[in-house]
Tab-separated table of C-alpha atoms in Angstrom:
chain	number	residue	atom	x	y	z
A	1	MET	CA	0.000	0.000	0.000
A	2	THR	CA	1.257	3.466	-0.803
A	3	PRO	CA	1.687	5.514	2.382
A	4	GLY	CA	-0.794	8.355	2.729
A	5	HIS	CA	-4.106	9.380	4.174
A	6	VAL	CA	-6.840	6.786	3.737
A	7	PRO	CA	-10.249	7.811	5.106
A	8	ALA	CA	-11.438	5.821	8.076
A	9	ASP	CA	-14.286	3.412	7.529
A	10	GLY	CA	-16.449	1.328	9.832
A	11	LEU	CA	-18.331	4.298	11.292
A	12	ALA	CA	-22.034	4.068	11.908
A	13	ASP	CA	-24.068	6.224	9.561
A	14	ASP	CA	-25.292	8.460	12.379
A	15	ALA	CA	-21.974	8.668	14.213
A	16	THR	CA	-19.743	11.692	14.353
A	17	PRO	CA	-16.192	10.399	14.751
A	18	ASP	CA	-13.920	11.891	17.360
A	19	ALA	CA	-11.173	13.545	15.324
A	20	SER	CA	-8.910	14.318	18.290
A	21	PHE	CA	-6.072	12.126	16.995
A	22	ALA	CA	-6.653	12.464	13.252
A	23	SER	CA	-4.223	15.371	12.824
A	24	ASP	CA	-2.490	18.123	14.749
A	25	ASN	CA	-4.525	20.455	12.529
A	26	VAL	CA	-7.647	19.585	14.549
A	27	ALA	CA	-6.261	21.462	17.566
A	28	GLY	CA	-7.566	24.856	18.483
A	29	VAL	CA	-5.584	28.059	18.771
A	30	ALA	CA	-3.124	28.515	21.607
A	31	PRO	CA	-4.466	30.994	24.184
A	32	GLU	CA	-1.288	33.052	23.886
A	33	ILE	CA	-1.932	33.485	20.165
A	34	LEU	CA	-5.492	34.651	20.755
A	35	GLU	CA	-4.256	37.045	23.408
A	36	SER	CA	-1.631	38.462	21.041
A	37	LEU	CA	-4.302	39.163	18.439
A	38	ALA	CA	-6.542	40.754	21.051
A	39	ARG	CA	-3.691	42.996	22.166
A	40	LEU	CA	-3.076	44.039	18.599
A	41	GLY	CA	-6.748	44.952	18.273
A	42	GLY	CA	-7.772	47.534	15.725
A	43	GLY	CA	-6.167	50.798	14.815
A	44	THR	CA	-4.374	51.574	11.584
A	45	ALA	CA	-1.123	50.369	10.098
A	46	LEU	CA	0.374	50.251	6.649
A	47	PRO	CA	-0.592	47.119	4.696
A	48	TYR	CA	1.388	44.369	2.973
A	49	GLY	CA	4.025	44.012	5.669
A	50	ASP	CA	5.063	47.634	6.128
A	51	ASP	CA	3.895	47.562	9.739
A	52	PRO	CA	5.662	47.538	13.127
A	53	VAL	CA	4.621	43.964	13.995
A	54	THR	CA	6.167	42.516	10.840
A	55	ALA	CA	9.293	44.576	11.525
A	56	GLN	CA	9.546	42.988	14.983
A	57	LEU	CA	9.061	39.547	13.460
A	58	SER	CA	11.865	40.293	11.009
A	59	ASP	CA	14.227	41.044	13.896
A	60	VAL	CA	13.284	37.776	15.625
A	61	VAL	CA	13.885	35.782	12.435
A	62	LYS	CA	17.273	37.406	11.851
A	63	ALA	CA	18.312	36.562	15.392
A	64	GLU	CA	17.381	32.897	14.879
A	65	PHE	CA	18.223	32.256	11.233
A	66	GLY	CA	21.020	34.746	10.522
A	67	ALA	CA	21.523	38.429	9.852
A	68	ARG	CA	20.643	38.097	6.155
A	69	ALA	CA	17.453	36.133	6.762
A	70	GLU	CA	14.202	37.484	5.374
A	71	VAL	CA	10.721	36.481	6.527
A	72	LEU	CA	7.621	36.493	4.352
A	73	PRO	CA	4.432	35.545	6.217
A	74	VAL	CA	1.930	33.558	4.159
A	75	PHE	CA	-1.484	31.999	4.677
A	76	ASN	CA	-0.754	28.261	4.619
A	77	GLY	CA	1.891	25.582	4.309
A	78	THR	CA	1.162	24.689	0.703
A	79	GLY	CA	1.568	28.325	-0.219
A	80	ALA	CA	4.850	28.524	1.668
A	81	ASN	CA	6.217	25.495	-0.174
A	82	VAL	CA	5.079	26.693	-3.602
A	83	VAL	CA	6.561	30.160	-3.057
A	84	ALA	CA	9.837	28.833	-1.636
A	85	LEU	CA	10.431	26.254	-4.376
A	86	GLN	CA	9.583	28.683	-7.181
A	87	ALA	CA	12.081	31.147	-5.768
A	88	LEU	CA	14.745	28.460	-5.432
A	89	LEU	CA	14.367	26.951	-8.919
A	90	PRO	CA	14.596	28.224	-12.484
A	91	ARG	CA	11.864	27.239	-14.955
A	92	TRP	CA	13.871	24.211	-16.103
A	93	GLY	CA	14.667	23.022	-12.599
A	94	ALA	CA	13.420	20.066	-10.577
A	95	ALA	CA	13.395	19.362	-6.840
A	96	ILE	CA	14.512	16.082	-5.287
A	97	CYS	CA	12.216	14.969	-2.472
A	98	THR	CA	11.045	11.749	-0.871
A	99	ARG	CA	8.111	9.781	-2.227
A	100	GLN	CA	6.299	10.463	1.065
A	101	ALA	CA	6.967	14.209	0.921
A	102	HIS	CA	3.963	16.405	1.528
A	103	ILE	CA	4.788	18.383	-1.623
A	104	ASN	CA	4.539	15.126	-3.559
A	105	THR	CA	1.478	13.487	-2.001
A	106	ASP	CA	-0.693	15.977	-0.129
A	107	GLU	CA	-0.713	19.330	-1.895
A	108	GLY	CA	-2.845	18.512	-4.918
A	109	ALA	CA	0.250	18.791	-7.136
A	110	ALA	CA	0.372	22.516	-6.310
A	111	PRO	CA	4.156	22.782	-6.750
A	112	GLU	CA	3.825	21.274	-10.225
A	113	ARG	CA	0.502	22.832	-11.259
A	114	LEU	CA	1.010	26.321	-9.865
A	115	GLY	CA	4.775	26.454	-9.551
A	116	SER	CA	5.474	24.826	-12.939
A	117	LEU	CA	8.300	22.818	-11.456
A	118	LYS	CA	9.118	19.127	-11.538
A	119	LEU	CA	9.429	16.909	-8.470
A	120	LEU	CA	11.852	13.979	-8.402
A	121	PRO	CA	10.527	11.691	-5.622
A	122	ARG	CA	12.870	9.151	-4.101
A	123	PRO	CA	11.697	5.943	-2.362
A	124	THR	CA	12.723	5.820	1.290
A	125	MET	CA	11.968	3.594	4.245
A	126	ASP	CA	12.051	6.310	6.876
A	127	GLY	CA	11.046	9.484	5.027
A	128	ARG	CA	14.546	10.976	4.994
A	129	LEU	CA	16.689	11.889	2.015
A	130	THR	CA	20.352	10.962	2.052
A	131	VAL	CA	23.474	11.964	0.184
A	132	ASP	CA	22.978	8.837	-1.929
A	133	ASP	CA	19.579	10.136	-3.066
A	134	VAL	CA	21.188	13.355	-4.246
A	135	GLU	CA	23.848	11.378	-6.070
A	136	ALA	CA	21.257	9.128	-7.720
A	137	GLU	CA	19.452	12.090	-9.291
A	138	ARG	CA	22.577	13.953	-10.375
A	139	GLY	CA	22.850	11.836	-13.524
A	140	ALA	CA	20.278	14.010	-15.284
A	141	ALA	CA	22.399	17.135	-14.895
A	142	GLY	CA	23.234	18.572	-18.296
A	143	PHE	CA	20.930	16.161	-20.151
A	144	VAL	CA	18.694	18.408	-22.249
A	145	HIS	CA	15.826	15.915	-22.334
A	146	ALA	CA	15.414	15.874	-18.546
A	147	ALA	CA	14.267	18.406	-15.973
A	148	GLN	CA	17.398	19.516	-14.198
A	149	PRO	CA	17.878	18.483	-10.545
A	150	LEU	CA	18.592	21.898	-9.054
A	151	ALA	CA	17.082	21.709	-5.583
A	152	VAL	CA	16.607	19.344	-2.678
A	153	SER	CA	13.546	19.507	-0.419
A	154	MET	CA	13.589	17.829	3.000
A	155	THR	CA	10.680	17.680	5.442
A	156	GLU	CA	11.509	18.192	9.130
A	157	SER	CA	10.050	16.368	10.955
A	158	THR	CA	9.166	13.926	8.196
A	159	GLU	CA	5.778	12.695	7.086
A	160	VAL	CA	6.440	9.359	8.810
A	161	GLY	CA	7.393	10.896	12.133
A	162	THR	CA	11.159	10.637	11.808
A	163	VAL	CA	13.658	13.406	12.432
A	164	TYR	CA	16.801	14.547	10.634
A	165	THR	CA	19.666	15.493	12.929
A	166	PRO	CA	21.485	18.735	12.127
A	167	GLU	CA	24.401	16.654	10.863
A	168	GLU	CA	22.177	14.703	8.471
A	169	ILE	CA	20.686	17.878	7.034
A	170	ALA	CA	24.151	19.396	6.740
A	171	ALA	CA	25.473	16.368	4.846
A	172	VAL	CA	22.654	16.522	2.286
A	173	ALA	CA	22.967	20.292	1.983
A	174	GLU	CA	26.720	20.121	1.473
A	175	ARG	CA	26.376	17.566	-1.307
A	176	ALA	CA	23.524	19.471	-2.911
A	177	HIS	CA	25.459	22.728	-2.917
A	178	ALA	CA	28.522	21.007	-4.364
A	179	ALA	CA	26.296	19.848	-7.235
A	180	GLY	CA	24.905	23.345	-7.774
A	181	MET	CA	21.563	22.671	-6.058
A	182	GLY	CA	19.632	24.803	-3.604
A	183	VAL	CA	18.230	23.408	-0.359
A	184	HIS	CA	14.681	23.770	0.975
A	185	VAL	CA	13.182	22.499	4.210
A	186	ASP	CA	9.453	21.997	4.582
A	187	GLY	CA	9.283	22.899	8.244
A	188	ALA	CA	5.574	22.463	8.919
A	189	ARG	CA	6.654	20.580	12.060
A	190	LEU	CA	10.153	22.013	12.401
A	191	SER	CA	9.302	23.015	15.973
A	192	ASN	CA	8.523	19.411	16.907
A	193	ALA	CA	11.818	18.222	15.473
A	194	ALA	CA	13.849	20.911	17.248
A	195	ALA	CA	12.073	20.201	20.522
A	196	ALA	CA	12.698	16.454	20.161
A	197	LEU	CA	16.389	17.008	19.505
A	198	GLY	CA	16.809	19.754	22.087
A	199	VAL	CA	18.244	22.181	19.531
A	200	GLU	CA	17.358	25.613	18.190
A	201	LEU	CA	15.499	26.131	14.926
A	202	GLY	CA	18.563	27.706	13.364
A	203	GLU	CA	20.689	24.651	14.119
A	204	LEU	CA	18.425	22.550	11.888
A	205	THR	CA	18.408	25.098	9.085
A	206	ALA	CA	20.778	28.039	8.782
A	207	GLU	CA	23.693	26.376	10.535
A	208	ALA	CA	23.119	23.195	8.507
A	209	GLY	CA	23.338	24.982	5.160
A	210	VAL	CA	19.632	25.302	4.289
A	211	ASP	CA	18.760	28.125	1.880
A	212	VAL	CA	15.013	28.571	2.428
A	213	VAL	CA	12.507	27.234	4.965
A	214	SER	CA	8.758	26.880	5.005
A	215	LEU	CA	8.287	27.707	8.674
A	216	GLY	CA	5.158	26.203	10.207
A	217	GLY	CA	2.943	27.837	12.786
A	218	THR	CA	-0.573	26.505	12.342
A	219	LYS	CA	0.135	22.921	13.454
A	220	ASN	CA	1.781	24.270	16.599
A	221	GLY	CA	-0.861	26.630	17.922
A	222	ALA	CA	-1.301	29.458	15.429
A	223	MET	CA	-4.693	30.335	13.975
A	224	ALA	CA	-3.545	30.727	10.373
A	225	ALA	CA	0.097	31.617	9.962
A	226	GLU	CA	3.078	30.171	8.119
A	227	ALA	CA	6.159	31.854	6.683
A	228	VAL	CA	8.792	31.577	4.023
A	229	VAL	CA	12.166	32.251	5.635
A	230	VAL	CA	14.883	33.024	3.120
A	231	ILE	CA	18.234	32.258	4.740
A	232	ASP	CA	20.472	32.794	1.713
A	233	PRO	CA	19.071	35.587	-0.493
A	234	ASP	CA	21.781	34.900	-3.087
A	235	ARG	CA	20.206	31.530	-3.875
A	236	VAL	CA	16.551	32.528	-3.475
A	237	ALA	CA	15.524	35.248	-5.916
A	238	GLY	CA	12.349	37.235	-6.471
A	239	VAL	CA	10.479	35.826	-3.514
A	240	ASP	CA	8.546	39.068	-2.906
A	241	TYR	CA	7.105	39.001	-6.403
A	242	ILE	CA	6.433	35.261	-6.284
A	243	ARG	CA	4.527	35.577	-3.014
A	244	LYS	CA	2.316	38.246	-4.587
A	245	PHE	CA	1.429	36.418	-7.808
A	246	SER	CA	1.017	33.191	-5.837
A	247	MET	CA	-1.778	34.910	-3.863
A	248	GLN	CA	0.022	34.586	-0.533
A	249	LEU	CA	0.538	38.278	0.301
A	250	ALA	CA	-1.836	39.412	3.053
A	251	SER	CA	-2.982	43.018	3.014
A	252	LYS	CA	-3.458	43.197	6.806
A	253	GLN	CA	-0.270	41.241	7.294
A	254	ARG	CA	0.227	42.417	10.852
A	255	TYR	CA	-2.359	39.885	12.021
A	256	VAL	CA	-0.443	37.006	10.434
A	257	SER	CA	2.863	38.370	11.709
A	258	ALA	CA	1.514	38.770	15.242
A	259	GLN	CA	0.837	35.038	15.477
A	260	LEU	CA	4.346	34.165	14.335
A	261	LEU	CA	5.856	36.785	16.612
A	262	GLU	CA	4.088	35.289	19.624
A	263	LEU	CA	5.275	31.789	18.672
A	264	PHE	CA	8.870	32.470	17.736
A	265	GLY	CA	9.538	35.668	19.662
A	266	THR	CA	8.936	33.687	22.867
A	267	ASP	CA	9.458	30.069	23.858
A	268	LEU	CA	5.845	29.219	22.984
A	269	TRP	CA	6.911	27.225	19.910
A	270	ARG	CA	9.088	24.982	22.053
A	271	ARG	CA	6.596	24.574	24.900
A	272	ASN	CA	3.786	23.642	22.513
A	273	ALA	CA	5.978	21.230	20.552
A	274	GLU	CA	7.368	19.580	23.684
A	275	ARG	CA	3.823	19.053	24.967
A	276	ALA	CA	2.676	17.507	21.672
A	277	ASN	CA	5.737	15.249	21.528
A	278	ALA	CA	5.341	14.127	25.134
A	279	GLN	CA	1.684	13.264	24.647
A	280	ALA	CA	2.507	11.223	21.554
A	281	ALA	CA	5.233	9.376	23.450
A	282	GLN	CA	2.725	8.542	26.205
A	283	LEU	CA	0.109	7.423	23.689
A	284	GLY	CA	2.550	5.201	21.809
A	285	ARG	CA	3.961	3.639	24.962
A	286	ARG	CA	0.535	2.770	26.325
A	287	LEU	CA	-0.827	1.423	23.051
A	288	ALA	CA	2.212	-0.833	22.668
A	289	GLU	CA	1.284	-2.521	25.961
A	290	ILE	CA	-1.978	-3.805	24.443
A	291	ASP	CA	-2.093	-7.227	22.830
A	292	GLY	CA	-2.654	-6.856	19.098
A	293	ILE	CA	-0.919	-3.494	18.838
A	294	ARG	CA	2.745	-2.795	18.236
A	295	LEU	CA	4.581	0.323	17.134
A	296	SER	CA	5.863	0.203	13.567
A	297	ARG	CA	8.621	2.664	14.470
A	298	PRO	CA	9.795	4.607	17.519
A	299	THR	CA	7.796	7.716	18.403
A	300	GLU	CA	10.194	10.602	17.800
A	301	VAL	CA	7.852	13.594	17.574
A	302	ASN	CA	4.066	14.043	17.799
A	303	ALA	CA	3.102	11.234	15.402
A	304	VAL	CA	2.406	7.639	16.458
A	305	PHE	CA	2.334	4.850	13.848
A	306	PRO	CA	0.909	1.709	15.472
A	307	GLU	CA	0.311	-1.560	13.697
A	308	ILE	CA	-3.209	-2.426	14.854
A	309	ASP	CA	-4.986	-5.747	14.525
A	310	ALA	CA	-7.884	-5.294	12.092
A	311	ALA	CA	-10.525	-6.213	14.686
A	312	ILE	CA	-9.175	-3.664	17.174
A	313	LEU	CA	-8.927	-1.025	14.474
A	314	ALA	CA	-12.535	-1.622	13.464
A	315	GLU	CA	-13.637	-1.027	17.050
A	316	LEU	CA	-11.529	2.116	17.343
A	317	ARG	CA	-13.145	3.425	14.205
A	318	ARG	CA	-16.587	3.109	15.733
A	319	ARG	CA	-15.603	6.097	17.825
A	320	TYR	CA	-12.529	7.734	16.328
A	321	LEU	CA	-11.450	9.070	12.985
A	322	VAL	CA	-8.337	6.992	12.356
A	323	HIS	CA	-6.272	7.275	9.191
A	324	THR	CA	-4.601	4.184	7.779
A	325	TRP	CA	-1.142	5.194	6.652
A	326	ASP	CA	0.416	1.978	5.404
A	327	ALA	CA	0.436	-1.788	5.944
A	328	ALA	CA	3.021	-3.931	7.697
A	329	ALA	CA	4.747	-6.782	5.898
A	330	ASP	CA	2.170	-9.221	7.275
A	331	GLY	CA	-0.706	-7.037	6.082
A	332	THR	CA	-1.547	-5.512	9.467
A	333	PRO	CA	-2.825	-1.947	9.013
A	334	VAL	CA	-0.505	0.820	10.143
A	335	ALA	CA	-2.485	3.742	11.524
A	336	ARG	CA	-1.353	7.297	12.138
A	337	LEU	CA	-2.355	9.015	15.363
A	338	MET	CA	-1.325	12.622	15.929
A	339	CYS	CA	-1.049	14.594	19.152
A	340	SER	CA	-1.017	18.358	19.501
A	341	PHE	CA	-0.166	20.979	22.092
A	342	ASP	CA	-3.652	20.664	23.575
A	343	THR	CA	-4.023	16.870	23.595
A	344	ARG	CA	-5.270	16.079	27.097
A	345	ASP	CA	-4.374	13.102	29.284
A	346	ALA	CA	-8.065	12.233	29.520
A	347	GLN	CA	-8.294	11.939	25.743
A	348	ILE	CA	-5.370	9.522	25.712
A	349	ASP	CA	-6.922	7.545	28.561
A	350	GLU	CA	-10.174	7.168	26.632
A	351	LEU	CA	-8.555	6.047	23.372
A	352	VAL	CA	-6.272	3.575	25.152
A	353	GLU	CA	-9.182	2.126	27.112
A	354	THR	CA	-11.209	1.754	23.916
A	355	ALA	CA	-8.308	-0.141	22.342
A	356	ARG	CA	-7.808	-2.258	25.471
A	357	GLN	CA	-11.430	-3.297	25.561
A	358	ALA	CA	-11.365	-4.132	21.861
A	359	SER	CA	-8.287	-6.270	22.382
A	360	ALA	CA	-9.904	-8.127	25.272
A	361	ALA	CA	-13.072	-8.740	23.262
A	362	ARG	CA	-10.998	-10.116	20.420
A	363	LEU	CA	-9.344	-12.640	22.731
A	364	ALA	CA	-12.450	-13.588	24.707
A	365	PRO	CA	-13.823	-17.088	24.049
A	366	ARG	CA	-16.994	-17.173	22.010
A	367	SER	CA	-19.979	-19.019	23.445
């Protein structure tokens, strides 16, 4: 089975599934974000980013990602990726990514349809690109009949819940740059990865040789706020114009910037990510104690990928919206369960108890 979102089935017609663990996008808005917007309130300010809040955000980004870093707030993660990759690539260029990459599987082909660029997906077991993947795609360089491999896009943390270390990102970036390629990171969950590793955001990006980042906010507590962070302006050209014609330039940008400023101008990004990661670790550990459930991989960030016996999964789906992500070698479904900054212990207790009861019923003798 190809990894990806498969809608849950087995729900009664009149049931409304509990979506608490379907995605970190189901979470609400962090109270601190709402408070920051309330403080900003009304009043007047110049539009399109020429406002004091965006200026403060720019200072925060420069402090984290380097003195030459530029920040361009956008509406959503797909928009951030499309803008960043267009700015990184010429019209004849292609981006190397993993087969599981969000830009390849979950954005409606937006990079290719709207950005007019080619993706070169690589098969991986753990969602991470390696130096060997860069080398494998280099053969098309200079061949006029092929889209030219001129960028690498890594997702941090990955779509399968794994994490690149700073050294791993640096190794790929170094090889990509040596081959004349730019380097992009889809950082929708960059905060979760940095929190898991105990490092700063800049250590996973600027210090590792990344040229442009899609910096995520919405999955970590923002209402509607992402950003393109250009780390190396020499490699990333025309991003202002691309953001505009890609329909990602907000007129009242101060309200997008305020959310990002509250996240990244404080330690809120780390606190929220640490909470989400810790709740996922608890969920995974407790599920793995149930007969008929085992973890397909260690829980590194806020995503849990349990292999769940089909009978248990069917019972879970009577109550919860559960996405099937893949299948184990023996055919057992692999589900994806996500935690967020506001996942409560009681919610985990309820899901685990539902799974425990389903496991017991499966093993009970039939009369």
